[in-house]
Amino acid sequence: MPSADSRSPSVPAGSSASNPIFVLIGGFLGAGKTTTVARLARHYVDRGLKVAIVTNDQTNDLVDTHSLQQQGYHVGEVAGACFCCNFNELTSTVEKLTAEERPDVILAEPVGSCTDLVATVLRPLVQVYQQPFDMRPYGVIIKPSHGLRILKGQEKSGFSPKAAYIFEKQIEEADFVVINRIDELKPEQVQELTRLLNDKFPGRPILRMSARTGEGFDAYIDFLQQTGEFGRRVMELDYDIYADGEAELGWLNSNISVRSEQEIALDDLLLSIVQRLKTSLAAEQAETAHLKAIGLWEGFYGVANLVSSFNDAELSLPSHARIKEAQVVVNARVAIDPERLTELVRAAVAEASGALGATTEFLSVQSFRPGRPVPTHRITEPLAQ
Ligand SMILES: Nc1nc2c(ncn2[C@@H]2O[C@H](COP(=O)(O)OP(=O)(O)OP(=O)(O)O)[C@@H](O)[C@H]2O)c(=O)[nH]1
Ligand SMILES: [Mg+2]
């Protein structure tokens, strides 16, 4: 670990050998958390700091874990339940990462449909786990298309009123919010979203960023430099509405082996899977929160995504690889019955592979509706000053 003296002036204030920086990166499904985590990790690594990342999902075979590992980062995955319901697994994963590499910075990405993270994760980390973390402000990243529809009260505003409730509760507990994807927005759209956020959450700091291009990222880093009274906005939360909102989503993780006699373009396969799913889900009027597919072969990797039913499928990380075999991991979070989702994913994978002359074998598929959140700890009383 570098000594404090050897660090550049832009190293976050307050970091020390004994107190790793802890940053929780919140935001709804597909908001840009993993893209932000990767950019943050690069920022810290470039300044000589050791970074560990904790990912989280309801089950294993998580695209984000593969993607961040392929980008060269040290990743621990908390699988099986969200951080709040699996708090002990979160702390044991942090301990394992710490024992392996003594990170200076820990970046943690919670499940995108989770809220109440201040009371169930950040406060317990400080008050129960009592690790001397250097806790940084809790920021929640917003996918503009989703945020605008909900805050304007439009129909189909983020799946349902219950799912919109989760989105708004995520913002309510945030120390600051980040309007992401500004590379795609007109200035007036940024202004409109800013105004809507200000009206609903007066006084909440709002940053604007593109996690993809890096625009606005310096201000985000500056915000994270701050230490102080952060991660303290505990709130009222109706767990019945929260549980129902989460359970509206069909959740699917799958791991697939692909083989072909002739070389095929891995990126074409990934994009075709996601495009076909977009079409078949639209035919069933099932709204997508996030579809992601990663293809892996001998150090090459590519990722395709669909972040809403209103967006196009896109190749976010091209592999440029031509392959005769590959591992493909597909994750889908869609407002549809999970069994039907499984059928549609199987069909999309088979058709996309078949069209390229490849064959596939599903090595694992897990699909379900998220269960009711039952946090290990929930600390809502005010902190003693
Ligand atoms: N144009 C654009 N795309 C972005 C930006 N940030 C993220 N994306 C894309 O949005 C998609 C989702 O990004 P992720 O970082 O995977 O989102 P996430 O919040 O981690 O998603 P979940 O883990 O599923 O909740 C990917 O295709 C990204 O490349 C951005 O600033 N601009
Ligand atoms: Mg992610």
Coordinates of C-alpha atoms and ligand atoms in Angstrom, one line a residue:
M1 CA 0.0 0.0 0.0
P2 CA 1.4 3.4 -0.9
S3 CA 2.2 5.8 2.0
A4 CA 0.0 8.8 2.3
D5 CA 2.9 11.0 1.2
S6 CA 3.3 9.1 -2.1
R7 CA -0.2 9.9 -3.2
S8 CA -1.1 12.6 -5.7
P9 CA -2.9 15.7 -4.4
S10 CA -6.1 14.4 -6.0
V11 CA -6.2 11.4 -3.8
P12 CA -9.4 11.6 -1.7
A13 CA -8.9 13.5 1.5
G14 CA -8.9 11.5 4.7
S15 CA -7.6 8.2 3.3
S16 CA -5.1 6.5 5.4
A17 CA -3.5 3.1 5.6
S18 CA -5.9 1.9 8.3
N19 CA -9.1 3.4 7.1
P20 CA -10.1 2.3 3.6
I21 CA -12.4 4.7 1.7
F22 CA -15.9 3.1 1.3
V23 CA -18.1 4.3 -1.5
L24 CA -21.6 2.9 -2.0
I25 CA -22.8 3.6 -5.6
G26 CA -26.6 3.5 -5.7
G27 CA -29.2 3.9 -8.4
F28 CA -32.0 2.0 -10.1
L29 CA -31.5 -0.9 -12.5
G30 CA -29.5 0.1 -15.6
A31 CA -28.7 3.6 -14.3
G32 CA -25.0 3.3 -14.9
K33 CA -23.7 2.1 -11.6
T34 CA -21.2 -0.5 -12.9
T35 CA -20.0 1.9 -15.6
T36 CA -19.4 4.5 -12.8
V37 CA -17.7 1.9 -10.6
A38 CA -15.3 1.0 -13.4
R39 CA -14.5 4.7 -14.1
L40 CA -14.0 5.3 -10.3
A41 CA -11.8 2.3 -10.0
R42 CA -9.7 3.5 -12.9
H43 CA -9.4 6.9 -11.3
Y44 CA -8.1 5.5 -8.0
V45 CA -5.8 2.9 -9.6
D46 CA -4.3 5.6 -11.8
R47 CA -3.4 7.4 -8.6
G48 CA -1.6 4.4 -7.1
L49 CA -4.4 3.3 -4.8
K50 CA -5.5 -0.3 -4.4
V51 CA -9.2 -0.8 -5.2
A52 CA -11.6 -3.6 -4.3
I53 CA -15.1 -3.9 -5.7
V54 CA -18.1 -5.6 -4.1
T55 CA -20.9 -6.5 -6.5
N56 CA -24.3 -7.8 -5.4
D57 CA -27.1 -9.8 -6.8
Q58 CA -30.0 -12.1 -5.9
T59 CA -28.2 -15.0 -7.4
N60 CA -24.9 -15.9 -9.1
D61 CA -23.8 -15.5 -12.7
L62 CA -23.8 -11.7 -12.5
V63 CA -22.7 -9.9 -15.7
D64 CA -21.3 -7.0 -13.7
T65 CA -18.9 -9.3 -11.7
H66 CA -17.5 -10.8 -15.0
S67 CA -17.3 -7.4 -16.6
L68 CA -15.3 -5.7 -13.8
Q69 CA -13.0 -8.8 -13.4
Q70 CA -12.3 -8.7 -17.1
Q71 CA -11.4 -5.1 -16.8
G72 CA -8.7 -6.2 -14.3
Y73 CA -10.3 -5.3 -11.0
H74 CA -10.4 -7.2 -7.8
V75 CA -14.0 -8.1 -7.3
G76 CA -15.9 -9.9 -4.5
E77 CA -19.5 -10.9 -5.2
V78 CA -22.3 -11.0 -2.6
A79 CA -24.8 -13.4 -4.3
G80 CA -28.0 -14.9 -3.0
A81 CA -29.6 -11.7 -1.5
C82 CA -29.1 -8.0 -1.5
F83 CA -26.5 -6.4 0.8
C84 CA -29.2 -5.4 3.4
C85 CA -30.6 -8.9 3.7
N86 CA -27.2 -10.6 3.5
F87 CA -25.2 -8.1 5.6
N88 CA -22.9 -10.7 7.1
E89 CA -22.0 -11.9 3.7
L90 CA -21.2 -8.3 2.8
T91 CA -18.9 -7.9 5.7
S92 CA -17.2 -11.3 5.2
T93 CA -16.6 -10.4 1.5
V94 CA -15.1 -7.1 2.6
E95 CA -12.9 -8.9 5.1
K96 CA -11.8 -11.4 2.4
L97 CA -10.9 -8.6 0.0
T98 CA -9.1 -6.8 2.7
A99 CA -7.1 -9.9 3.7
E100 CA -6.2 -10.5 0.1
E101 CA -5.1 -7.1 -0.9
R102 CA -5.6 -4.5 1.8
P103 CA -7.5 -2.1 -0.4
D104 CA -7.3 1.7 0.0
V105 CA -10.7 2.1 -1.6
I106 CA -13.8 -0.2 -1.5
L107 CA -16.4 0.4 -4.1
A108 CA -19.8 -1.3 -3.5
E109 CA -22.6 -1.7 -6.0
P110 CA -26.0 -2.7 -4.5
V111 CA -28.8 -4.4 -6.4
G112 CA -30.6 -1.7 -8.4
S113 CA -34.0 -2.4 -7.0
C114 CA -32.9 -1.9 -3.4
T115 CA -33.6 1.1 -1.2
D116 CA -33.3 1.8 2.5
L117 CA -29.6 1.3 2.2
V118 CA -28.6 4.0 4.7
A119 CA -30.5 2.3 7.5
T120 CA -29.7 -1.3 6.5
V121 CA -26.1 -1.1 5.1
L122 CA -24.3 2.2 5.8
R123 CA -25.4 2.7 9.4
P124 CA -24.9 -1.0 10.3
L125 CA -21.4 -0.8 8.7
V126 CA -20.5 2.0 11.1
Q127 CA -22.5 1.1 14.2
V128 CA -22.6 -2.7 14.1
Y129 CA -19.6 -3.8 12.1
Q130 CA -17.6 -0.9 13.5
Q131 CA -14.9 -1.0 10.9
P132 CA -13.1 2.3 10.7
F133 CA -14.1 3.0 7.1
D134 CA -13.7 6.4 5.7
M135 CA -17.3 6.7 4.6
R136 CA -18.0 8.9 1.6
P137 CA -21.2 10.6 0.6
Y138 CA -23.9 8.3 -0.7
G139 CA -24.8 9.1 -4.3
V140 CA -27.6 7.8 -6.3
I141 CA -27.3 7.6 -10.1
I142 CA -30.3 8.3 -12.2
K143 CA -31.2 7.0 -15.7
P144 CA -32.7 10.1 -17.2
S145 CA -35.4 8.4 -19.3
H146 CA -36.6 6.5 -16.2
G147 CA -36.4 9.6 -13.9
L148 CA -38.2 11.9 -16.2
R149 CA -41.1 9.5 -16.7
I150 CA -41.5 9.0 -13.0
L151 CA -41.1 12.5 -11.9
K152 CA -43.4 13.8 -14.6
G153 CA -46.0 11.2 -13.5
Q154 CA -46.2 9.8 -17.0
E155 CA -48.0 6.6 -17.7
K156 CA -45.8 3.5 -17.8
S157 CA -43.7 5.6 -15.4
G158 CA -41.1 3.0 -14.4
F159 CA -43.2 -0.2 -14.4
S160 CA -45.8 0.7 -11.8
P161 CA -46.5 3.1 -8.9
K162 CA -44.9 0.7 -6.5
A163 CA -41.7 0.5 -8.5
A164 CA -41.8 4.3 -8.9
Y165 CA -42.0 4.4 -5.1
I166 CA -38.7 2.5 -4.9
F167 CA -37.0 4.9 -7.3
E168 CA -38.2 8.0 -5.3
K169 CA -37.2 6.4 -2.0
Q170 CA -33.7 5.8 -3.4
I171 CA -33.4 9.5 -4.0
E172 CA -34.9 10.5 -0.7
E173 CA -32.1 8.8 1.3
A174 CA -29.2 9.9 -1.0
D175 CA -26.7 12.6 0.0
F176 CA -26.6 13.6 -3.6
V177 CA -28.0 12.5 -6.9
V178 CA -26.2 12.2 -10.3
I179 CA -28.0 12.7 -13.6
N180 CA -26.2 10.2 -15.8
R181 CA -26.0 9.8 -19.6
I182 CA -25.8 13.6 -20.2
D183 CA -23.9 12.7 -23.4
E184 CA -27.4 11.7 -24.8
L185 CA -29.4 14.6 -23.4
K186 CA -30.2 18.0 -24.8
P187 CA -29.5 20.9 -22.3
E188 CA -33.2 21.5 -21.9
Q189 CA -33.8 17.8 -20.9
V190 CA -31.0 18.2 -18.2
Q191 CA -32.7 21.4 -17.0
E192 CA -36.1 19.8 -16.9
L193 CA -34.8 16.8 -14.9
T194 CA -32.9 19.1 -12.5
R195 CA -36.1 21.2 -12.0
L196 CA -38.2 18.1 -11.3
L197 CA -35.6 16.8 -8.8
N198 CA -35.3 20.2 -7.1
D199 CA -39.1 20.4 -6.8
K200 CA -39.4 17.0 -5.2
F201 CA -36.2 16.9 -3.2
P202 CA -35.4 20.5 -2.4
G203 CA -31.8 21.2 -1.5
R204 CA -30.5 17.9 -2.6
P205 CA -27.2 18.4 -4.5
I206 CA -27.5 17.4 -8.1
L207 CA -24.5 16.5 -10.3
R208 CA -24.6 15.8 -14.1
M209 CA -22.3 13.2 -15.6
S210 CA -21.7 10.8 -18.4
A211 CA -20.2 7.7 -16.9
R212 CA -19.5 6.6 -20.4
T213 CA -17.6 9.7 -21.7
G214 CA -16.3 11.0 -18.4
E215 CA -18.0 14.4 -18.8
G216 CA -18.8 15.8 -15.4
F217 CA -16.7 13.1 -13.7
D218 CA -14.3 15.5 -12.0
A219 CA -17.2 17.1 -10.1
Y220 CA -18.4 13.7 -9.0
I221 CA -14.9 12.9 -7.7
D222 CA -14.8 16.2 -6.0
F223 CA -18.1 15.5 -4.3
L224 CA -16.8 12.1 -3.1
Q225 CA -13.7 13.8 -1.6
Q226 CA -15.9 15.2 1.2
T227 CA -16.1 13.7 4.6
G228 CA -18.6 14.5 7.2
E229 CA -22.3 14.0 8.0
F230 CA -23.1 11.7 5.2
G231 CA -25.1 8.5 4.9
R232 CA -27.5 9.6 7.6
R233 CA -30.8 10.2 5.8
V234 CA -32.8 7.4 7.4
M235 CA -36.4 7.5 6.2
E236 CA -39.8 6.0 6.6
L237 CA -40.3 3.1 4.3
D238 CA -43.4 1.0 3.7
Y239 CA -41.8 -2.5 3.3
D240 CA -45.1 -3.9 1.8
I241 CA -45.0 -1.5 -1.1
Y242 CA -41.2 -2.0 -1.5
A243 CA -41.6 -5.8 -1.6
D244 CA -44.4 -5.6 -4.1
G245 CA -42.5 -3.2 -6.3
E246 CA -39.5 -5.5 -6.4
A247 CA -41.7 -8.6 -7.0
E248 CA -43.1 -7.1 -10.1
L249 CA -39.8 -7.8 -11.8
G250 CA -38.9 -11.2 -13.3
W251 CA -35.3 -11.8 -12.6
L252 CA -33.1 -14.1 -14.6
N253 CA -29.4 -15.0 -14.6
S254 CA -28.1 -17.6 -17.0
N255 CA -24.8 -19.1 -18.1
I256 CA -24.5 -20.5 -21.6
S257 CA -21.9 -22.3 -23.6
V258 CA -21.7 -21.4 -27.3
R259 CA -19.9 -23.4 -30.0
S260 CA -19.5 -23.0 -33.7
E261 CA -17.7 -24.8 -36.5
Q262 CA -16.9 -21.5 -38.2
E263 CA -15.6 -18.5 -36.4
I264 CA -18.4 -16.0 -35.6
A265 CA -18.3 -12.4 -34.3
L266 CA -18.9 -12.6 -30.6
D267 CA -20.3 -9.0 -30.6
D268 CA -22.9 -9.9 -33.3
L269 CA -24.1 -12.7 -31.1
L270 CA -24.4 -10.6 -28.0
L271 CA -26.2 -7.8 -29.7
S272 CA -28.5 -10.1 -31.5
I273 CA -29.5 -11.9 -28.3
V274 CA -30.4 -8.5 -26.7
Q275 CA -32.2 -7.2 -29.8
R276 CA -34.3 -10.3 -30.2
L277 CA -35.2 -10.1 -26.5
K278 CA -36.2 -6.5 -26.9
T279 CA -38.6 -7.5 -29.7
S280 CA -40.1 -10.5 -28.0
L281 CA -40.6 -8.6 -24.7
A282 CA -42.2 -5.7 -26.6
A283 CA -44.6 -8.1 -28.2
E284 CA -45.7 -9.1 -24.7
Q285 CA -45.8 -5.5 -23.5
A286 CA -43.3 -6.4 -20.8
E287 CA -41.2 -3.4 -19.7
T288 CA -37.5 -3.9 -19.4
A289 CA -35.5 -2.5 -16.5
H290 CA -32.2 -3.9 -17.7
L291 CA -31.0 -6.7 -20.0
K292 CA -27.3 -7.4 -20.2
A293 CA -25.2 -10.1 -21.9
I294 CA -21.5 -10.6 -21.6
G295 CA -19.5 -12.9 -23.9
L296 CA -16.2 -14.3 -22.7
W297 CA -13.5 -16.1 -24.5
E298 CA -9.8 -16.4 -23.6
G299 CA -9.4 -12.9 -22.2
F300 CA -11.7 -11.2 -24.7
Y301 CA -15.0 -9.9 -23.5
G302 CA -17.9 -8.0 -24.9
V303 CA -21.1 -6.6 -23.3
A304 CA -24.5 -5.8 -24.8
N305 CA -27.2 -4.0 -23.0
L306 CA -30.8 -2.8 -23.2
V307 CA -31.6 -0.2 -20.4
S308 CA -35.3 0.2 -21.1
S309 CA -38.0 -0.8 -23.6
F310 CA -37.7 2.7 -25.0
N311 CA -34.0 2.5 -25.8
D312 CA -32.1 0.6 -28.5
A313 CA -30.0 -2.5 -27.7
E314 CA -26.4 -1.5 -27.8
L315 CA -22.9 -2.9 -27.6
S316 CA -21.5 -1.1 -24.6
L317 CA -18.1 -2.9 -24.5
P318 CA -17.2 -4.5 -27.9
S319 CA -14.9 -7.5 -27.8
H320 CA -13.9 -7.4 -31.5
A321 CA -13.4 -11.2 -31.1
R322 CA -14.1 -13.9 -33.6
I323 CA -14.8 -17.1 -31.7
K324 CA -15.5 -20.8 -32.2
E325 CA -16.5 -21.1 -28.5
A326 CA -17.5 -18.8 -25.8
Q327 CA -19.2 -18.4 -22.4
V328 CA -22.2 -16.1 -22.5
V329 CA -23.9 -14.8 -19.4
V330 CA -27.3 -13.2 -19.7
N331 CA -29.0 -11.2 -16.9
A332 CA -32.6 -9.9 -17.4
R333 CA -34.7 -7.7 -15.1
V334 CA -38.1 -7.3 -16.7
A335 CA -41.7 -6.8 -15.6
I336 CA -42.9 -10.2 -16.6
D337 CA -43.5 -13.7 -15.2
P338 CA -40.1 -15.3 -14.6
E339 CA -41.1 -18.6 -16.3
R340 CA -42.1 -16.7 -19.4
L341 CA -38.9 -14.7 -19.2
T342 CA -36.9 -17.9 -19.2
E343 CA -38.7 -19.1 -22.3
L344 CA -38.0 -15.9 -24.1
V345 CA -34.3 -15.8 -23.1
R346 CA -33.9 -19.4 -24.2
A347 CA -35.6 -18.6 -27.6
A348 CA -33.6 -15.5 -28.1
V349 CA -30.3 -17.2 -27.4
A350 CA -31.1 -20.2 -29.6
E351 CA -32.3 -18.0 -32.5
A352 CA -29.4 -15.6 -32.3
S353 CA -26.9 -18.5 -32.2
G354 CA -28.7 -20.4 -34.9
A355 CA -28.7 -17.4 -37.2
L356 CA -24.9 -17.3 -36.9
G357 CA -24.5 -21.1 -37.3
A358 CA -23.6 -21.7 -33.6
T359 CA -25.1 -24.1 -31.1
T360 CA -25.7 -23.4 -27.4
E361 CA -26.1 -25.3 -24.2
F362 CA -27.6 -23.6 -21.0
L363 CA -25.3 -24.5 -18.2
S364 CA -27.4 -22.8 -15.6
V365 CA -30.6 -20.7 -15.4
Q366 CA -32.0 -19.1 -12.3
S367 CA -35.3 -17.2 -12.7
F368 CA -37.6 -15.9 -9.9
R369 CA -39.3 -12.8 -8.5
P370 CA -37.2 -11.2 -5.8
G371 CA -38.5 -12.1 -2.3
R372 CA -39.6 -9.7 0.4
P373 CA -36.6 -7.8 1.7
V374 CA -35.8 -8.7 5.3
P375 CA -32.8 -6.7 6.4
T376 CA -30.3 -8.2 8.8
H377 CA -30.1 -4.8 10.6
R378 CA -32.2 -1.6 10.3
I379 CA -31.0 1.4 12.2
T380 CA -33.3 4.4 12.0
E381 CA -32.8 6.3 15.2
P382 CA -30.8 9.5 15.0
L383 CA -27.0 9.2 15.4
A384 CA -25.6 10.5 18.7
Q385 CA -23.6 13.6 17.9
Ligands
LIG1 N1 -24.8 6.8 -23.3 C1 -24.5 6.4 -22.1 N2 -24.6 5.2 -21.7 C2 -24.3 4.8 -20.5 C3 -23.8 5.8 -19.5 N3 -23.6 5.1 -18.4 C4 -23.9 3.9 -18.5 N4 -24.3 3.7 -19.8 C5 -24.8 2.4 -20.4 O1 -25.9 2.0 -19.7 C6 -26.0 0.6 -19.7 C7 -26.2 0.2 -18.2 O2 -25.0 0.6 -17.5 P1 -24.6 -0.2 -16.2 O3 -23.4 0.5 -15.7 O4 -24.4 -1.6 -16.5 O5 -25.8 0.1 -15.2 P2 -26.1 -0.5 -13.8 O6 -26.7 0.6 -13.0 O7 -24.9 -1.1 -13.2 O8 -27.2 -1.7 -14.1 P3 -27.6 -2.8 -13.0 O9 -26.4 -3.4 -12.4 O10 -28.3 -3.8 -13.9 O11 -28.6 -2.2 -12.1 C8 -24.7 0.1 -20.3 O12 -25.0 -0.2 -21.6 C9 -23.8 1.3 -20.2 O13 -22.8 1.3 -21.2 C10 -23.6 7.1 -20.0 O14 -23.2 8.0 -19.3 N5 -24.0 7.4 -21.3
MG2 MG -24.5 -2.9 -12.5

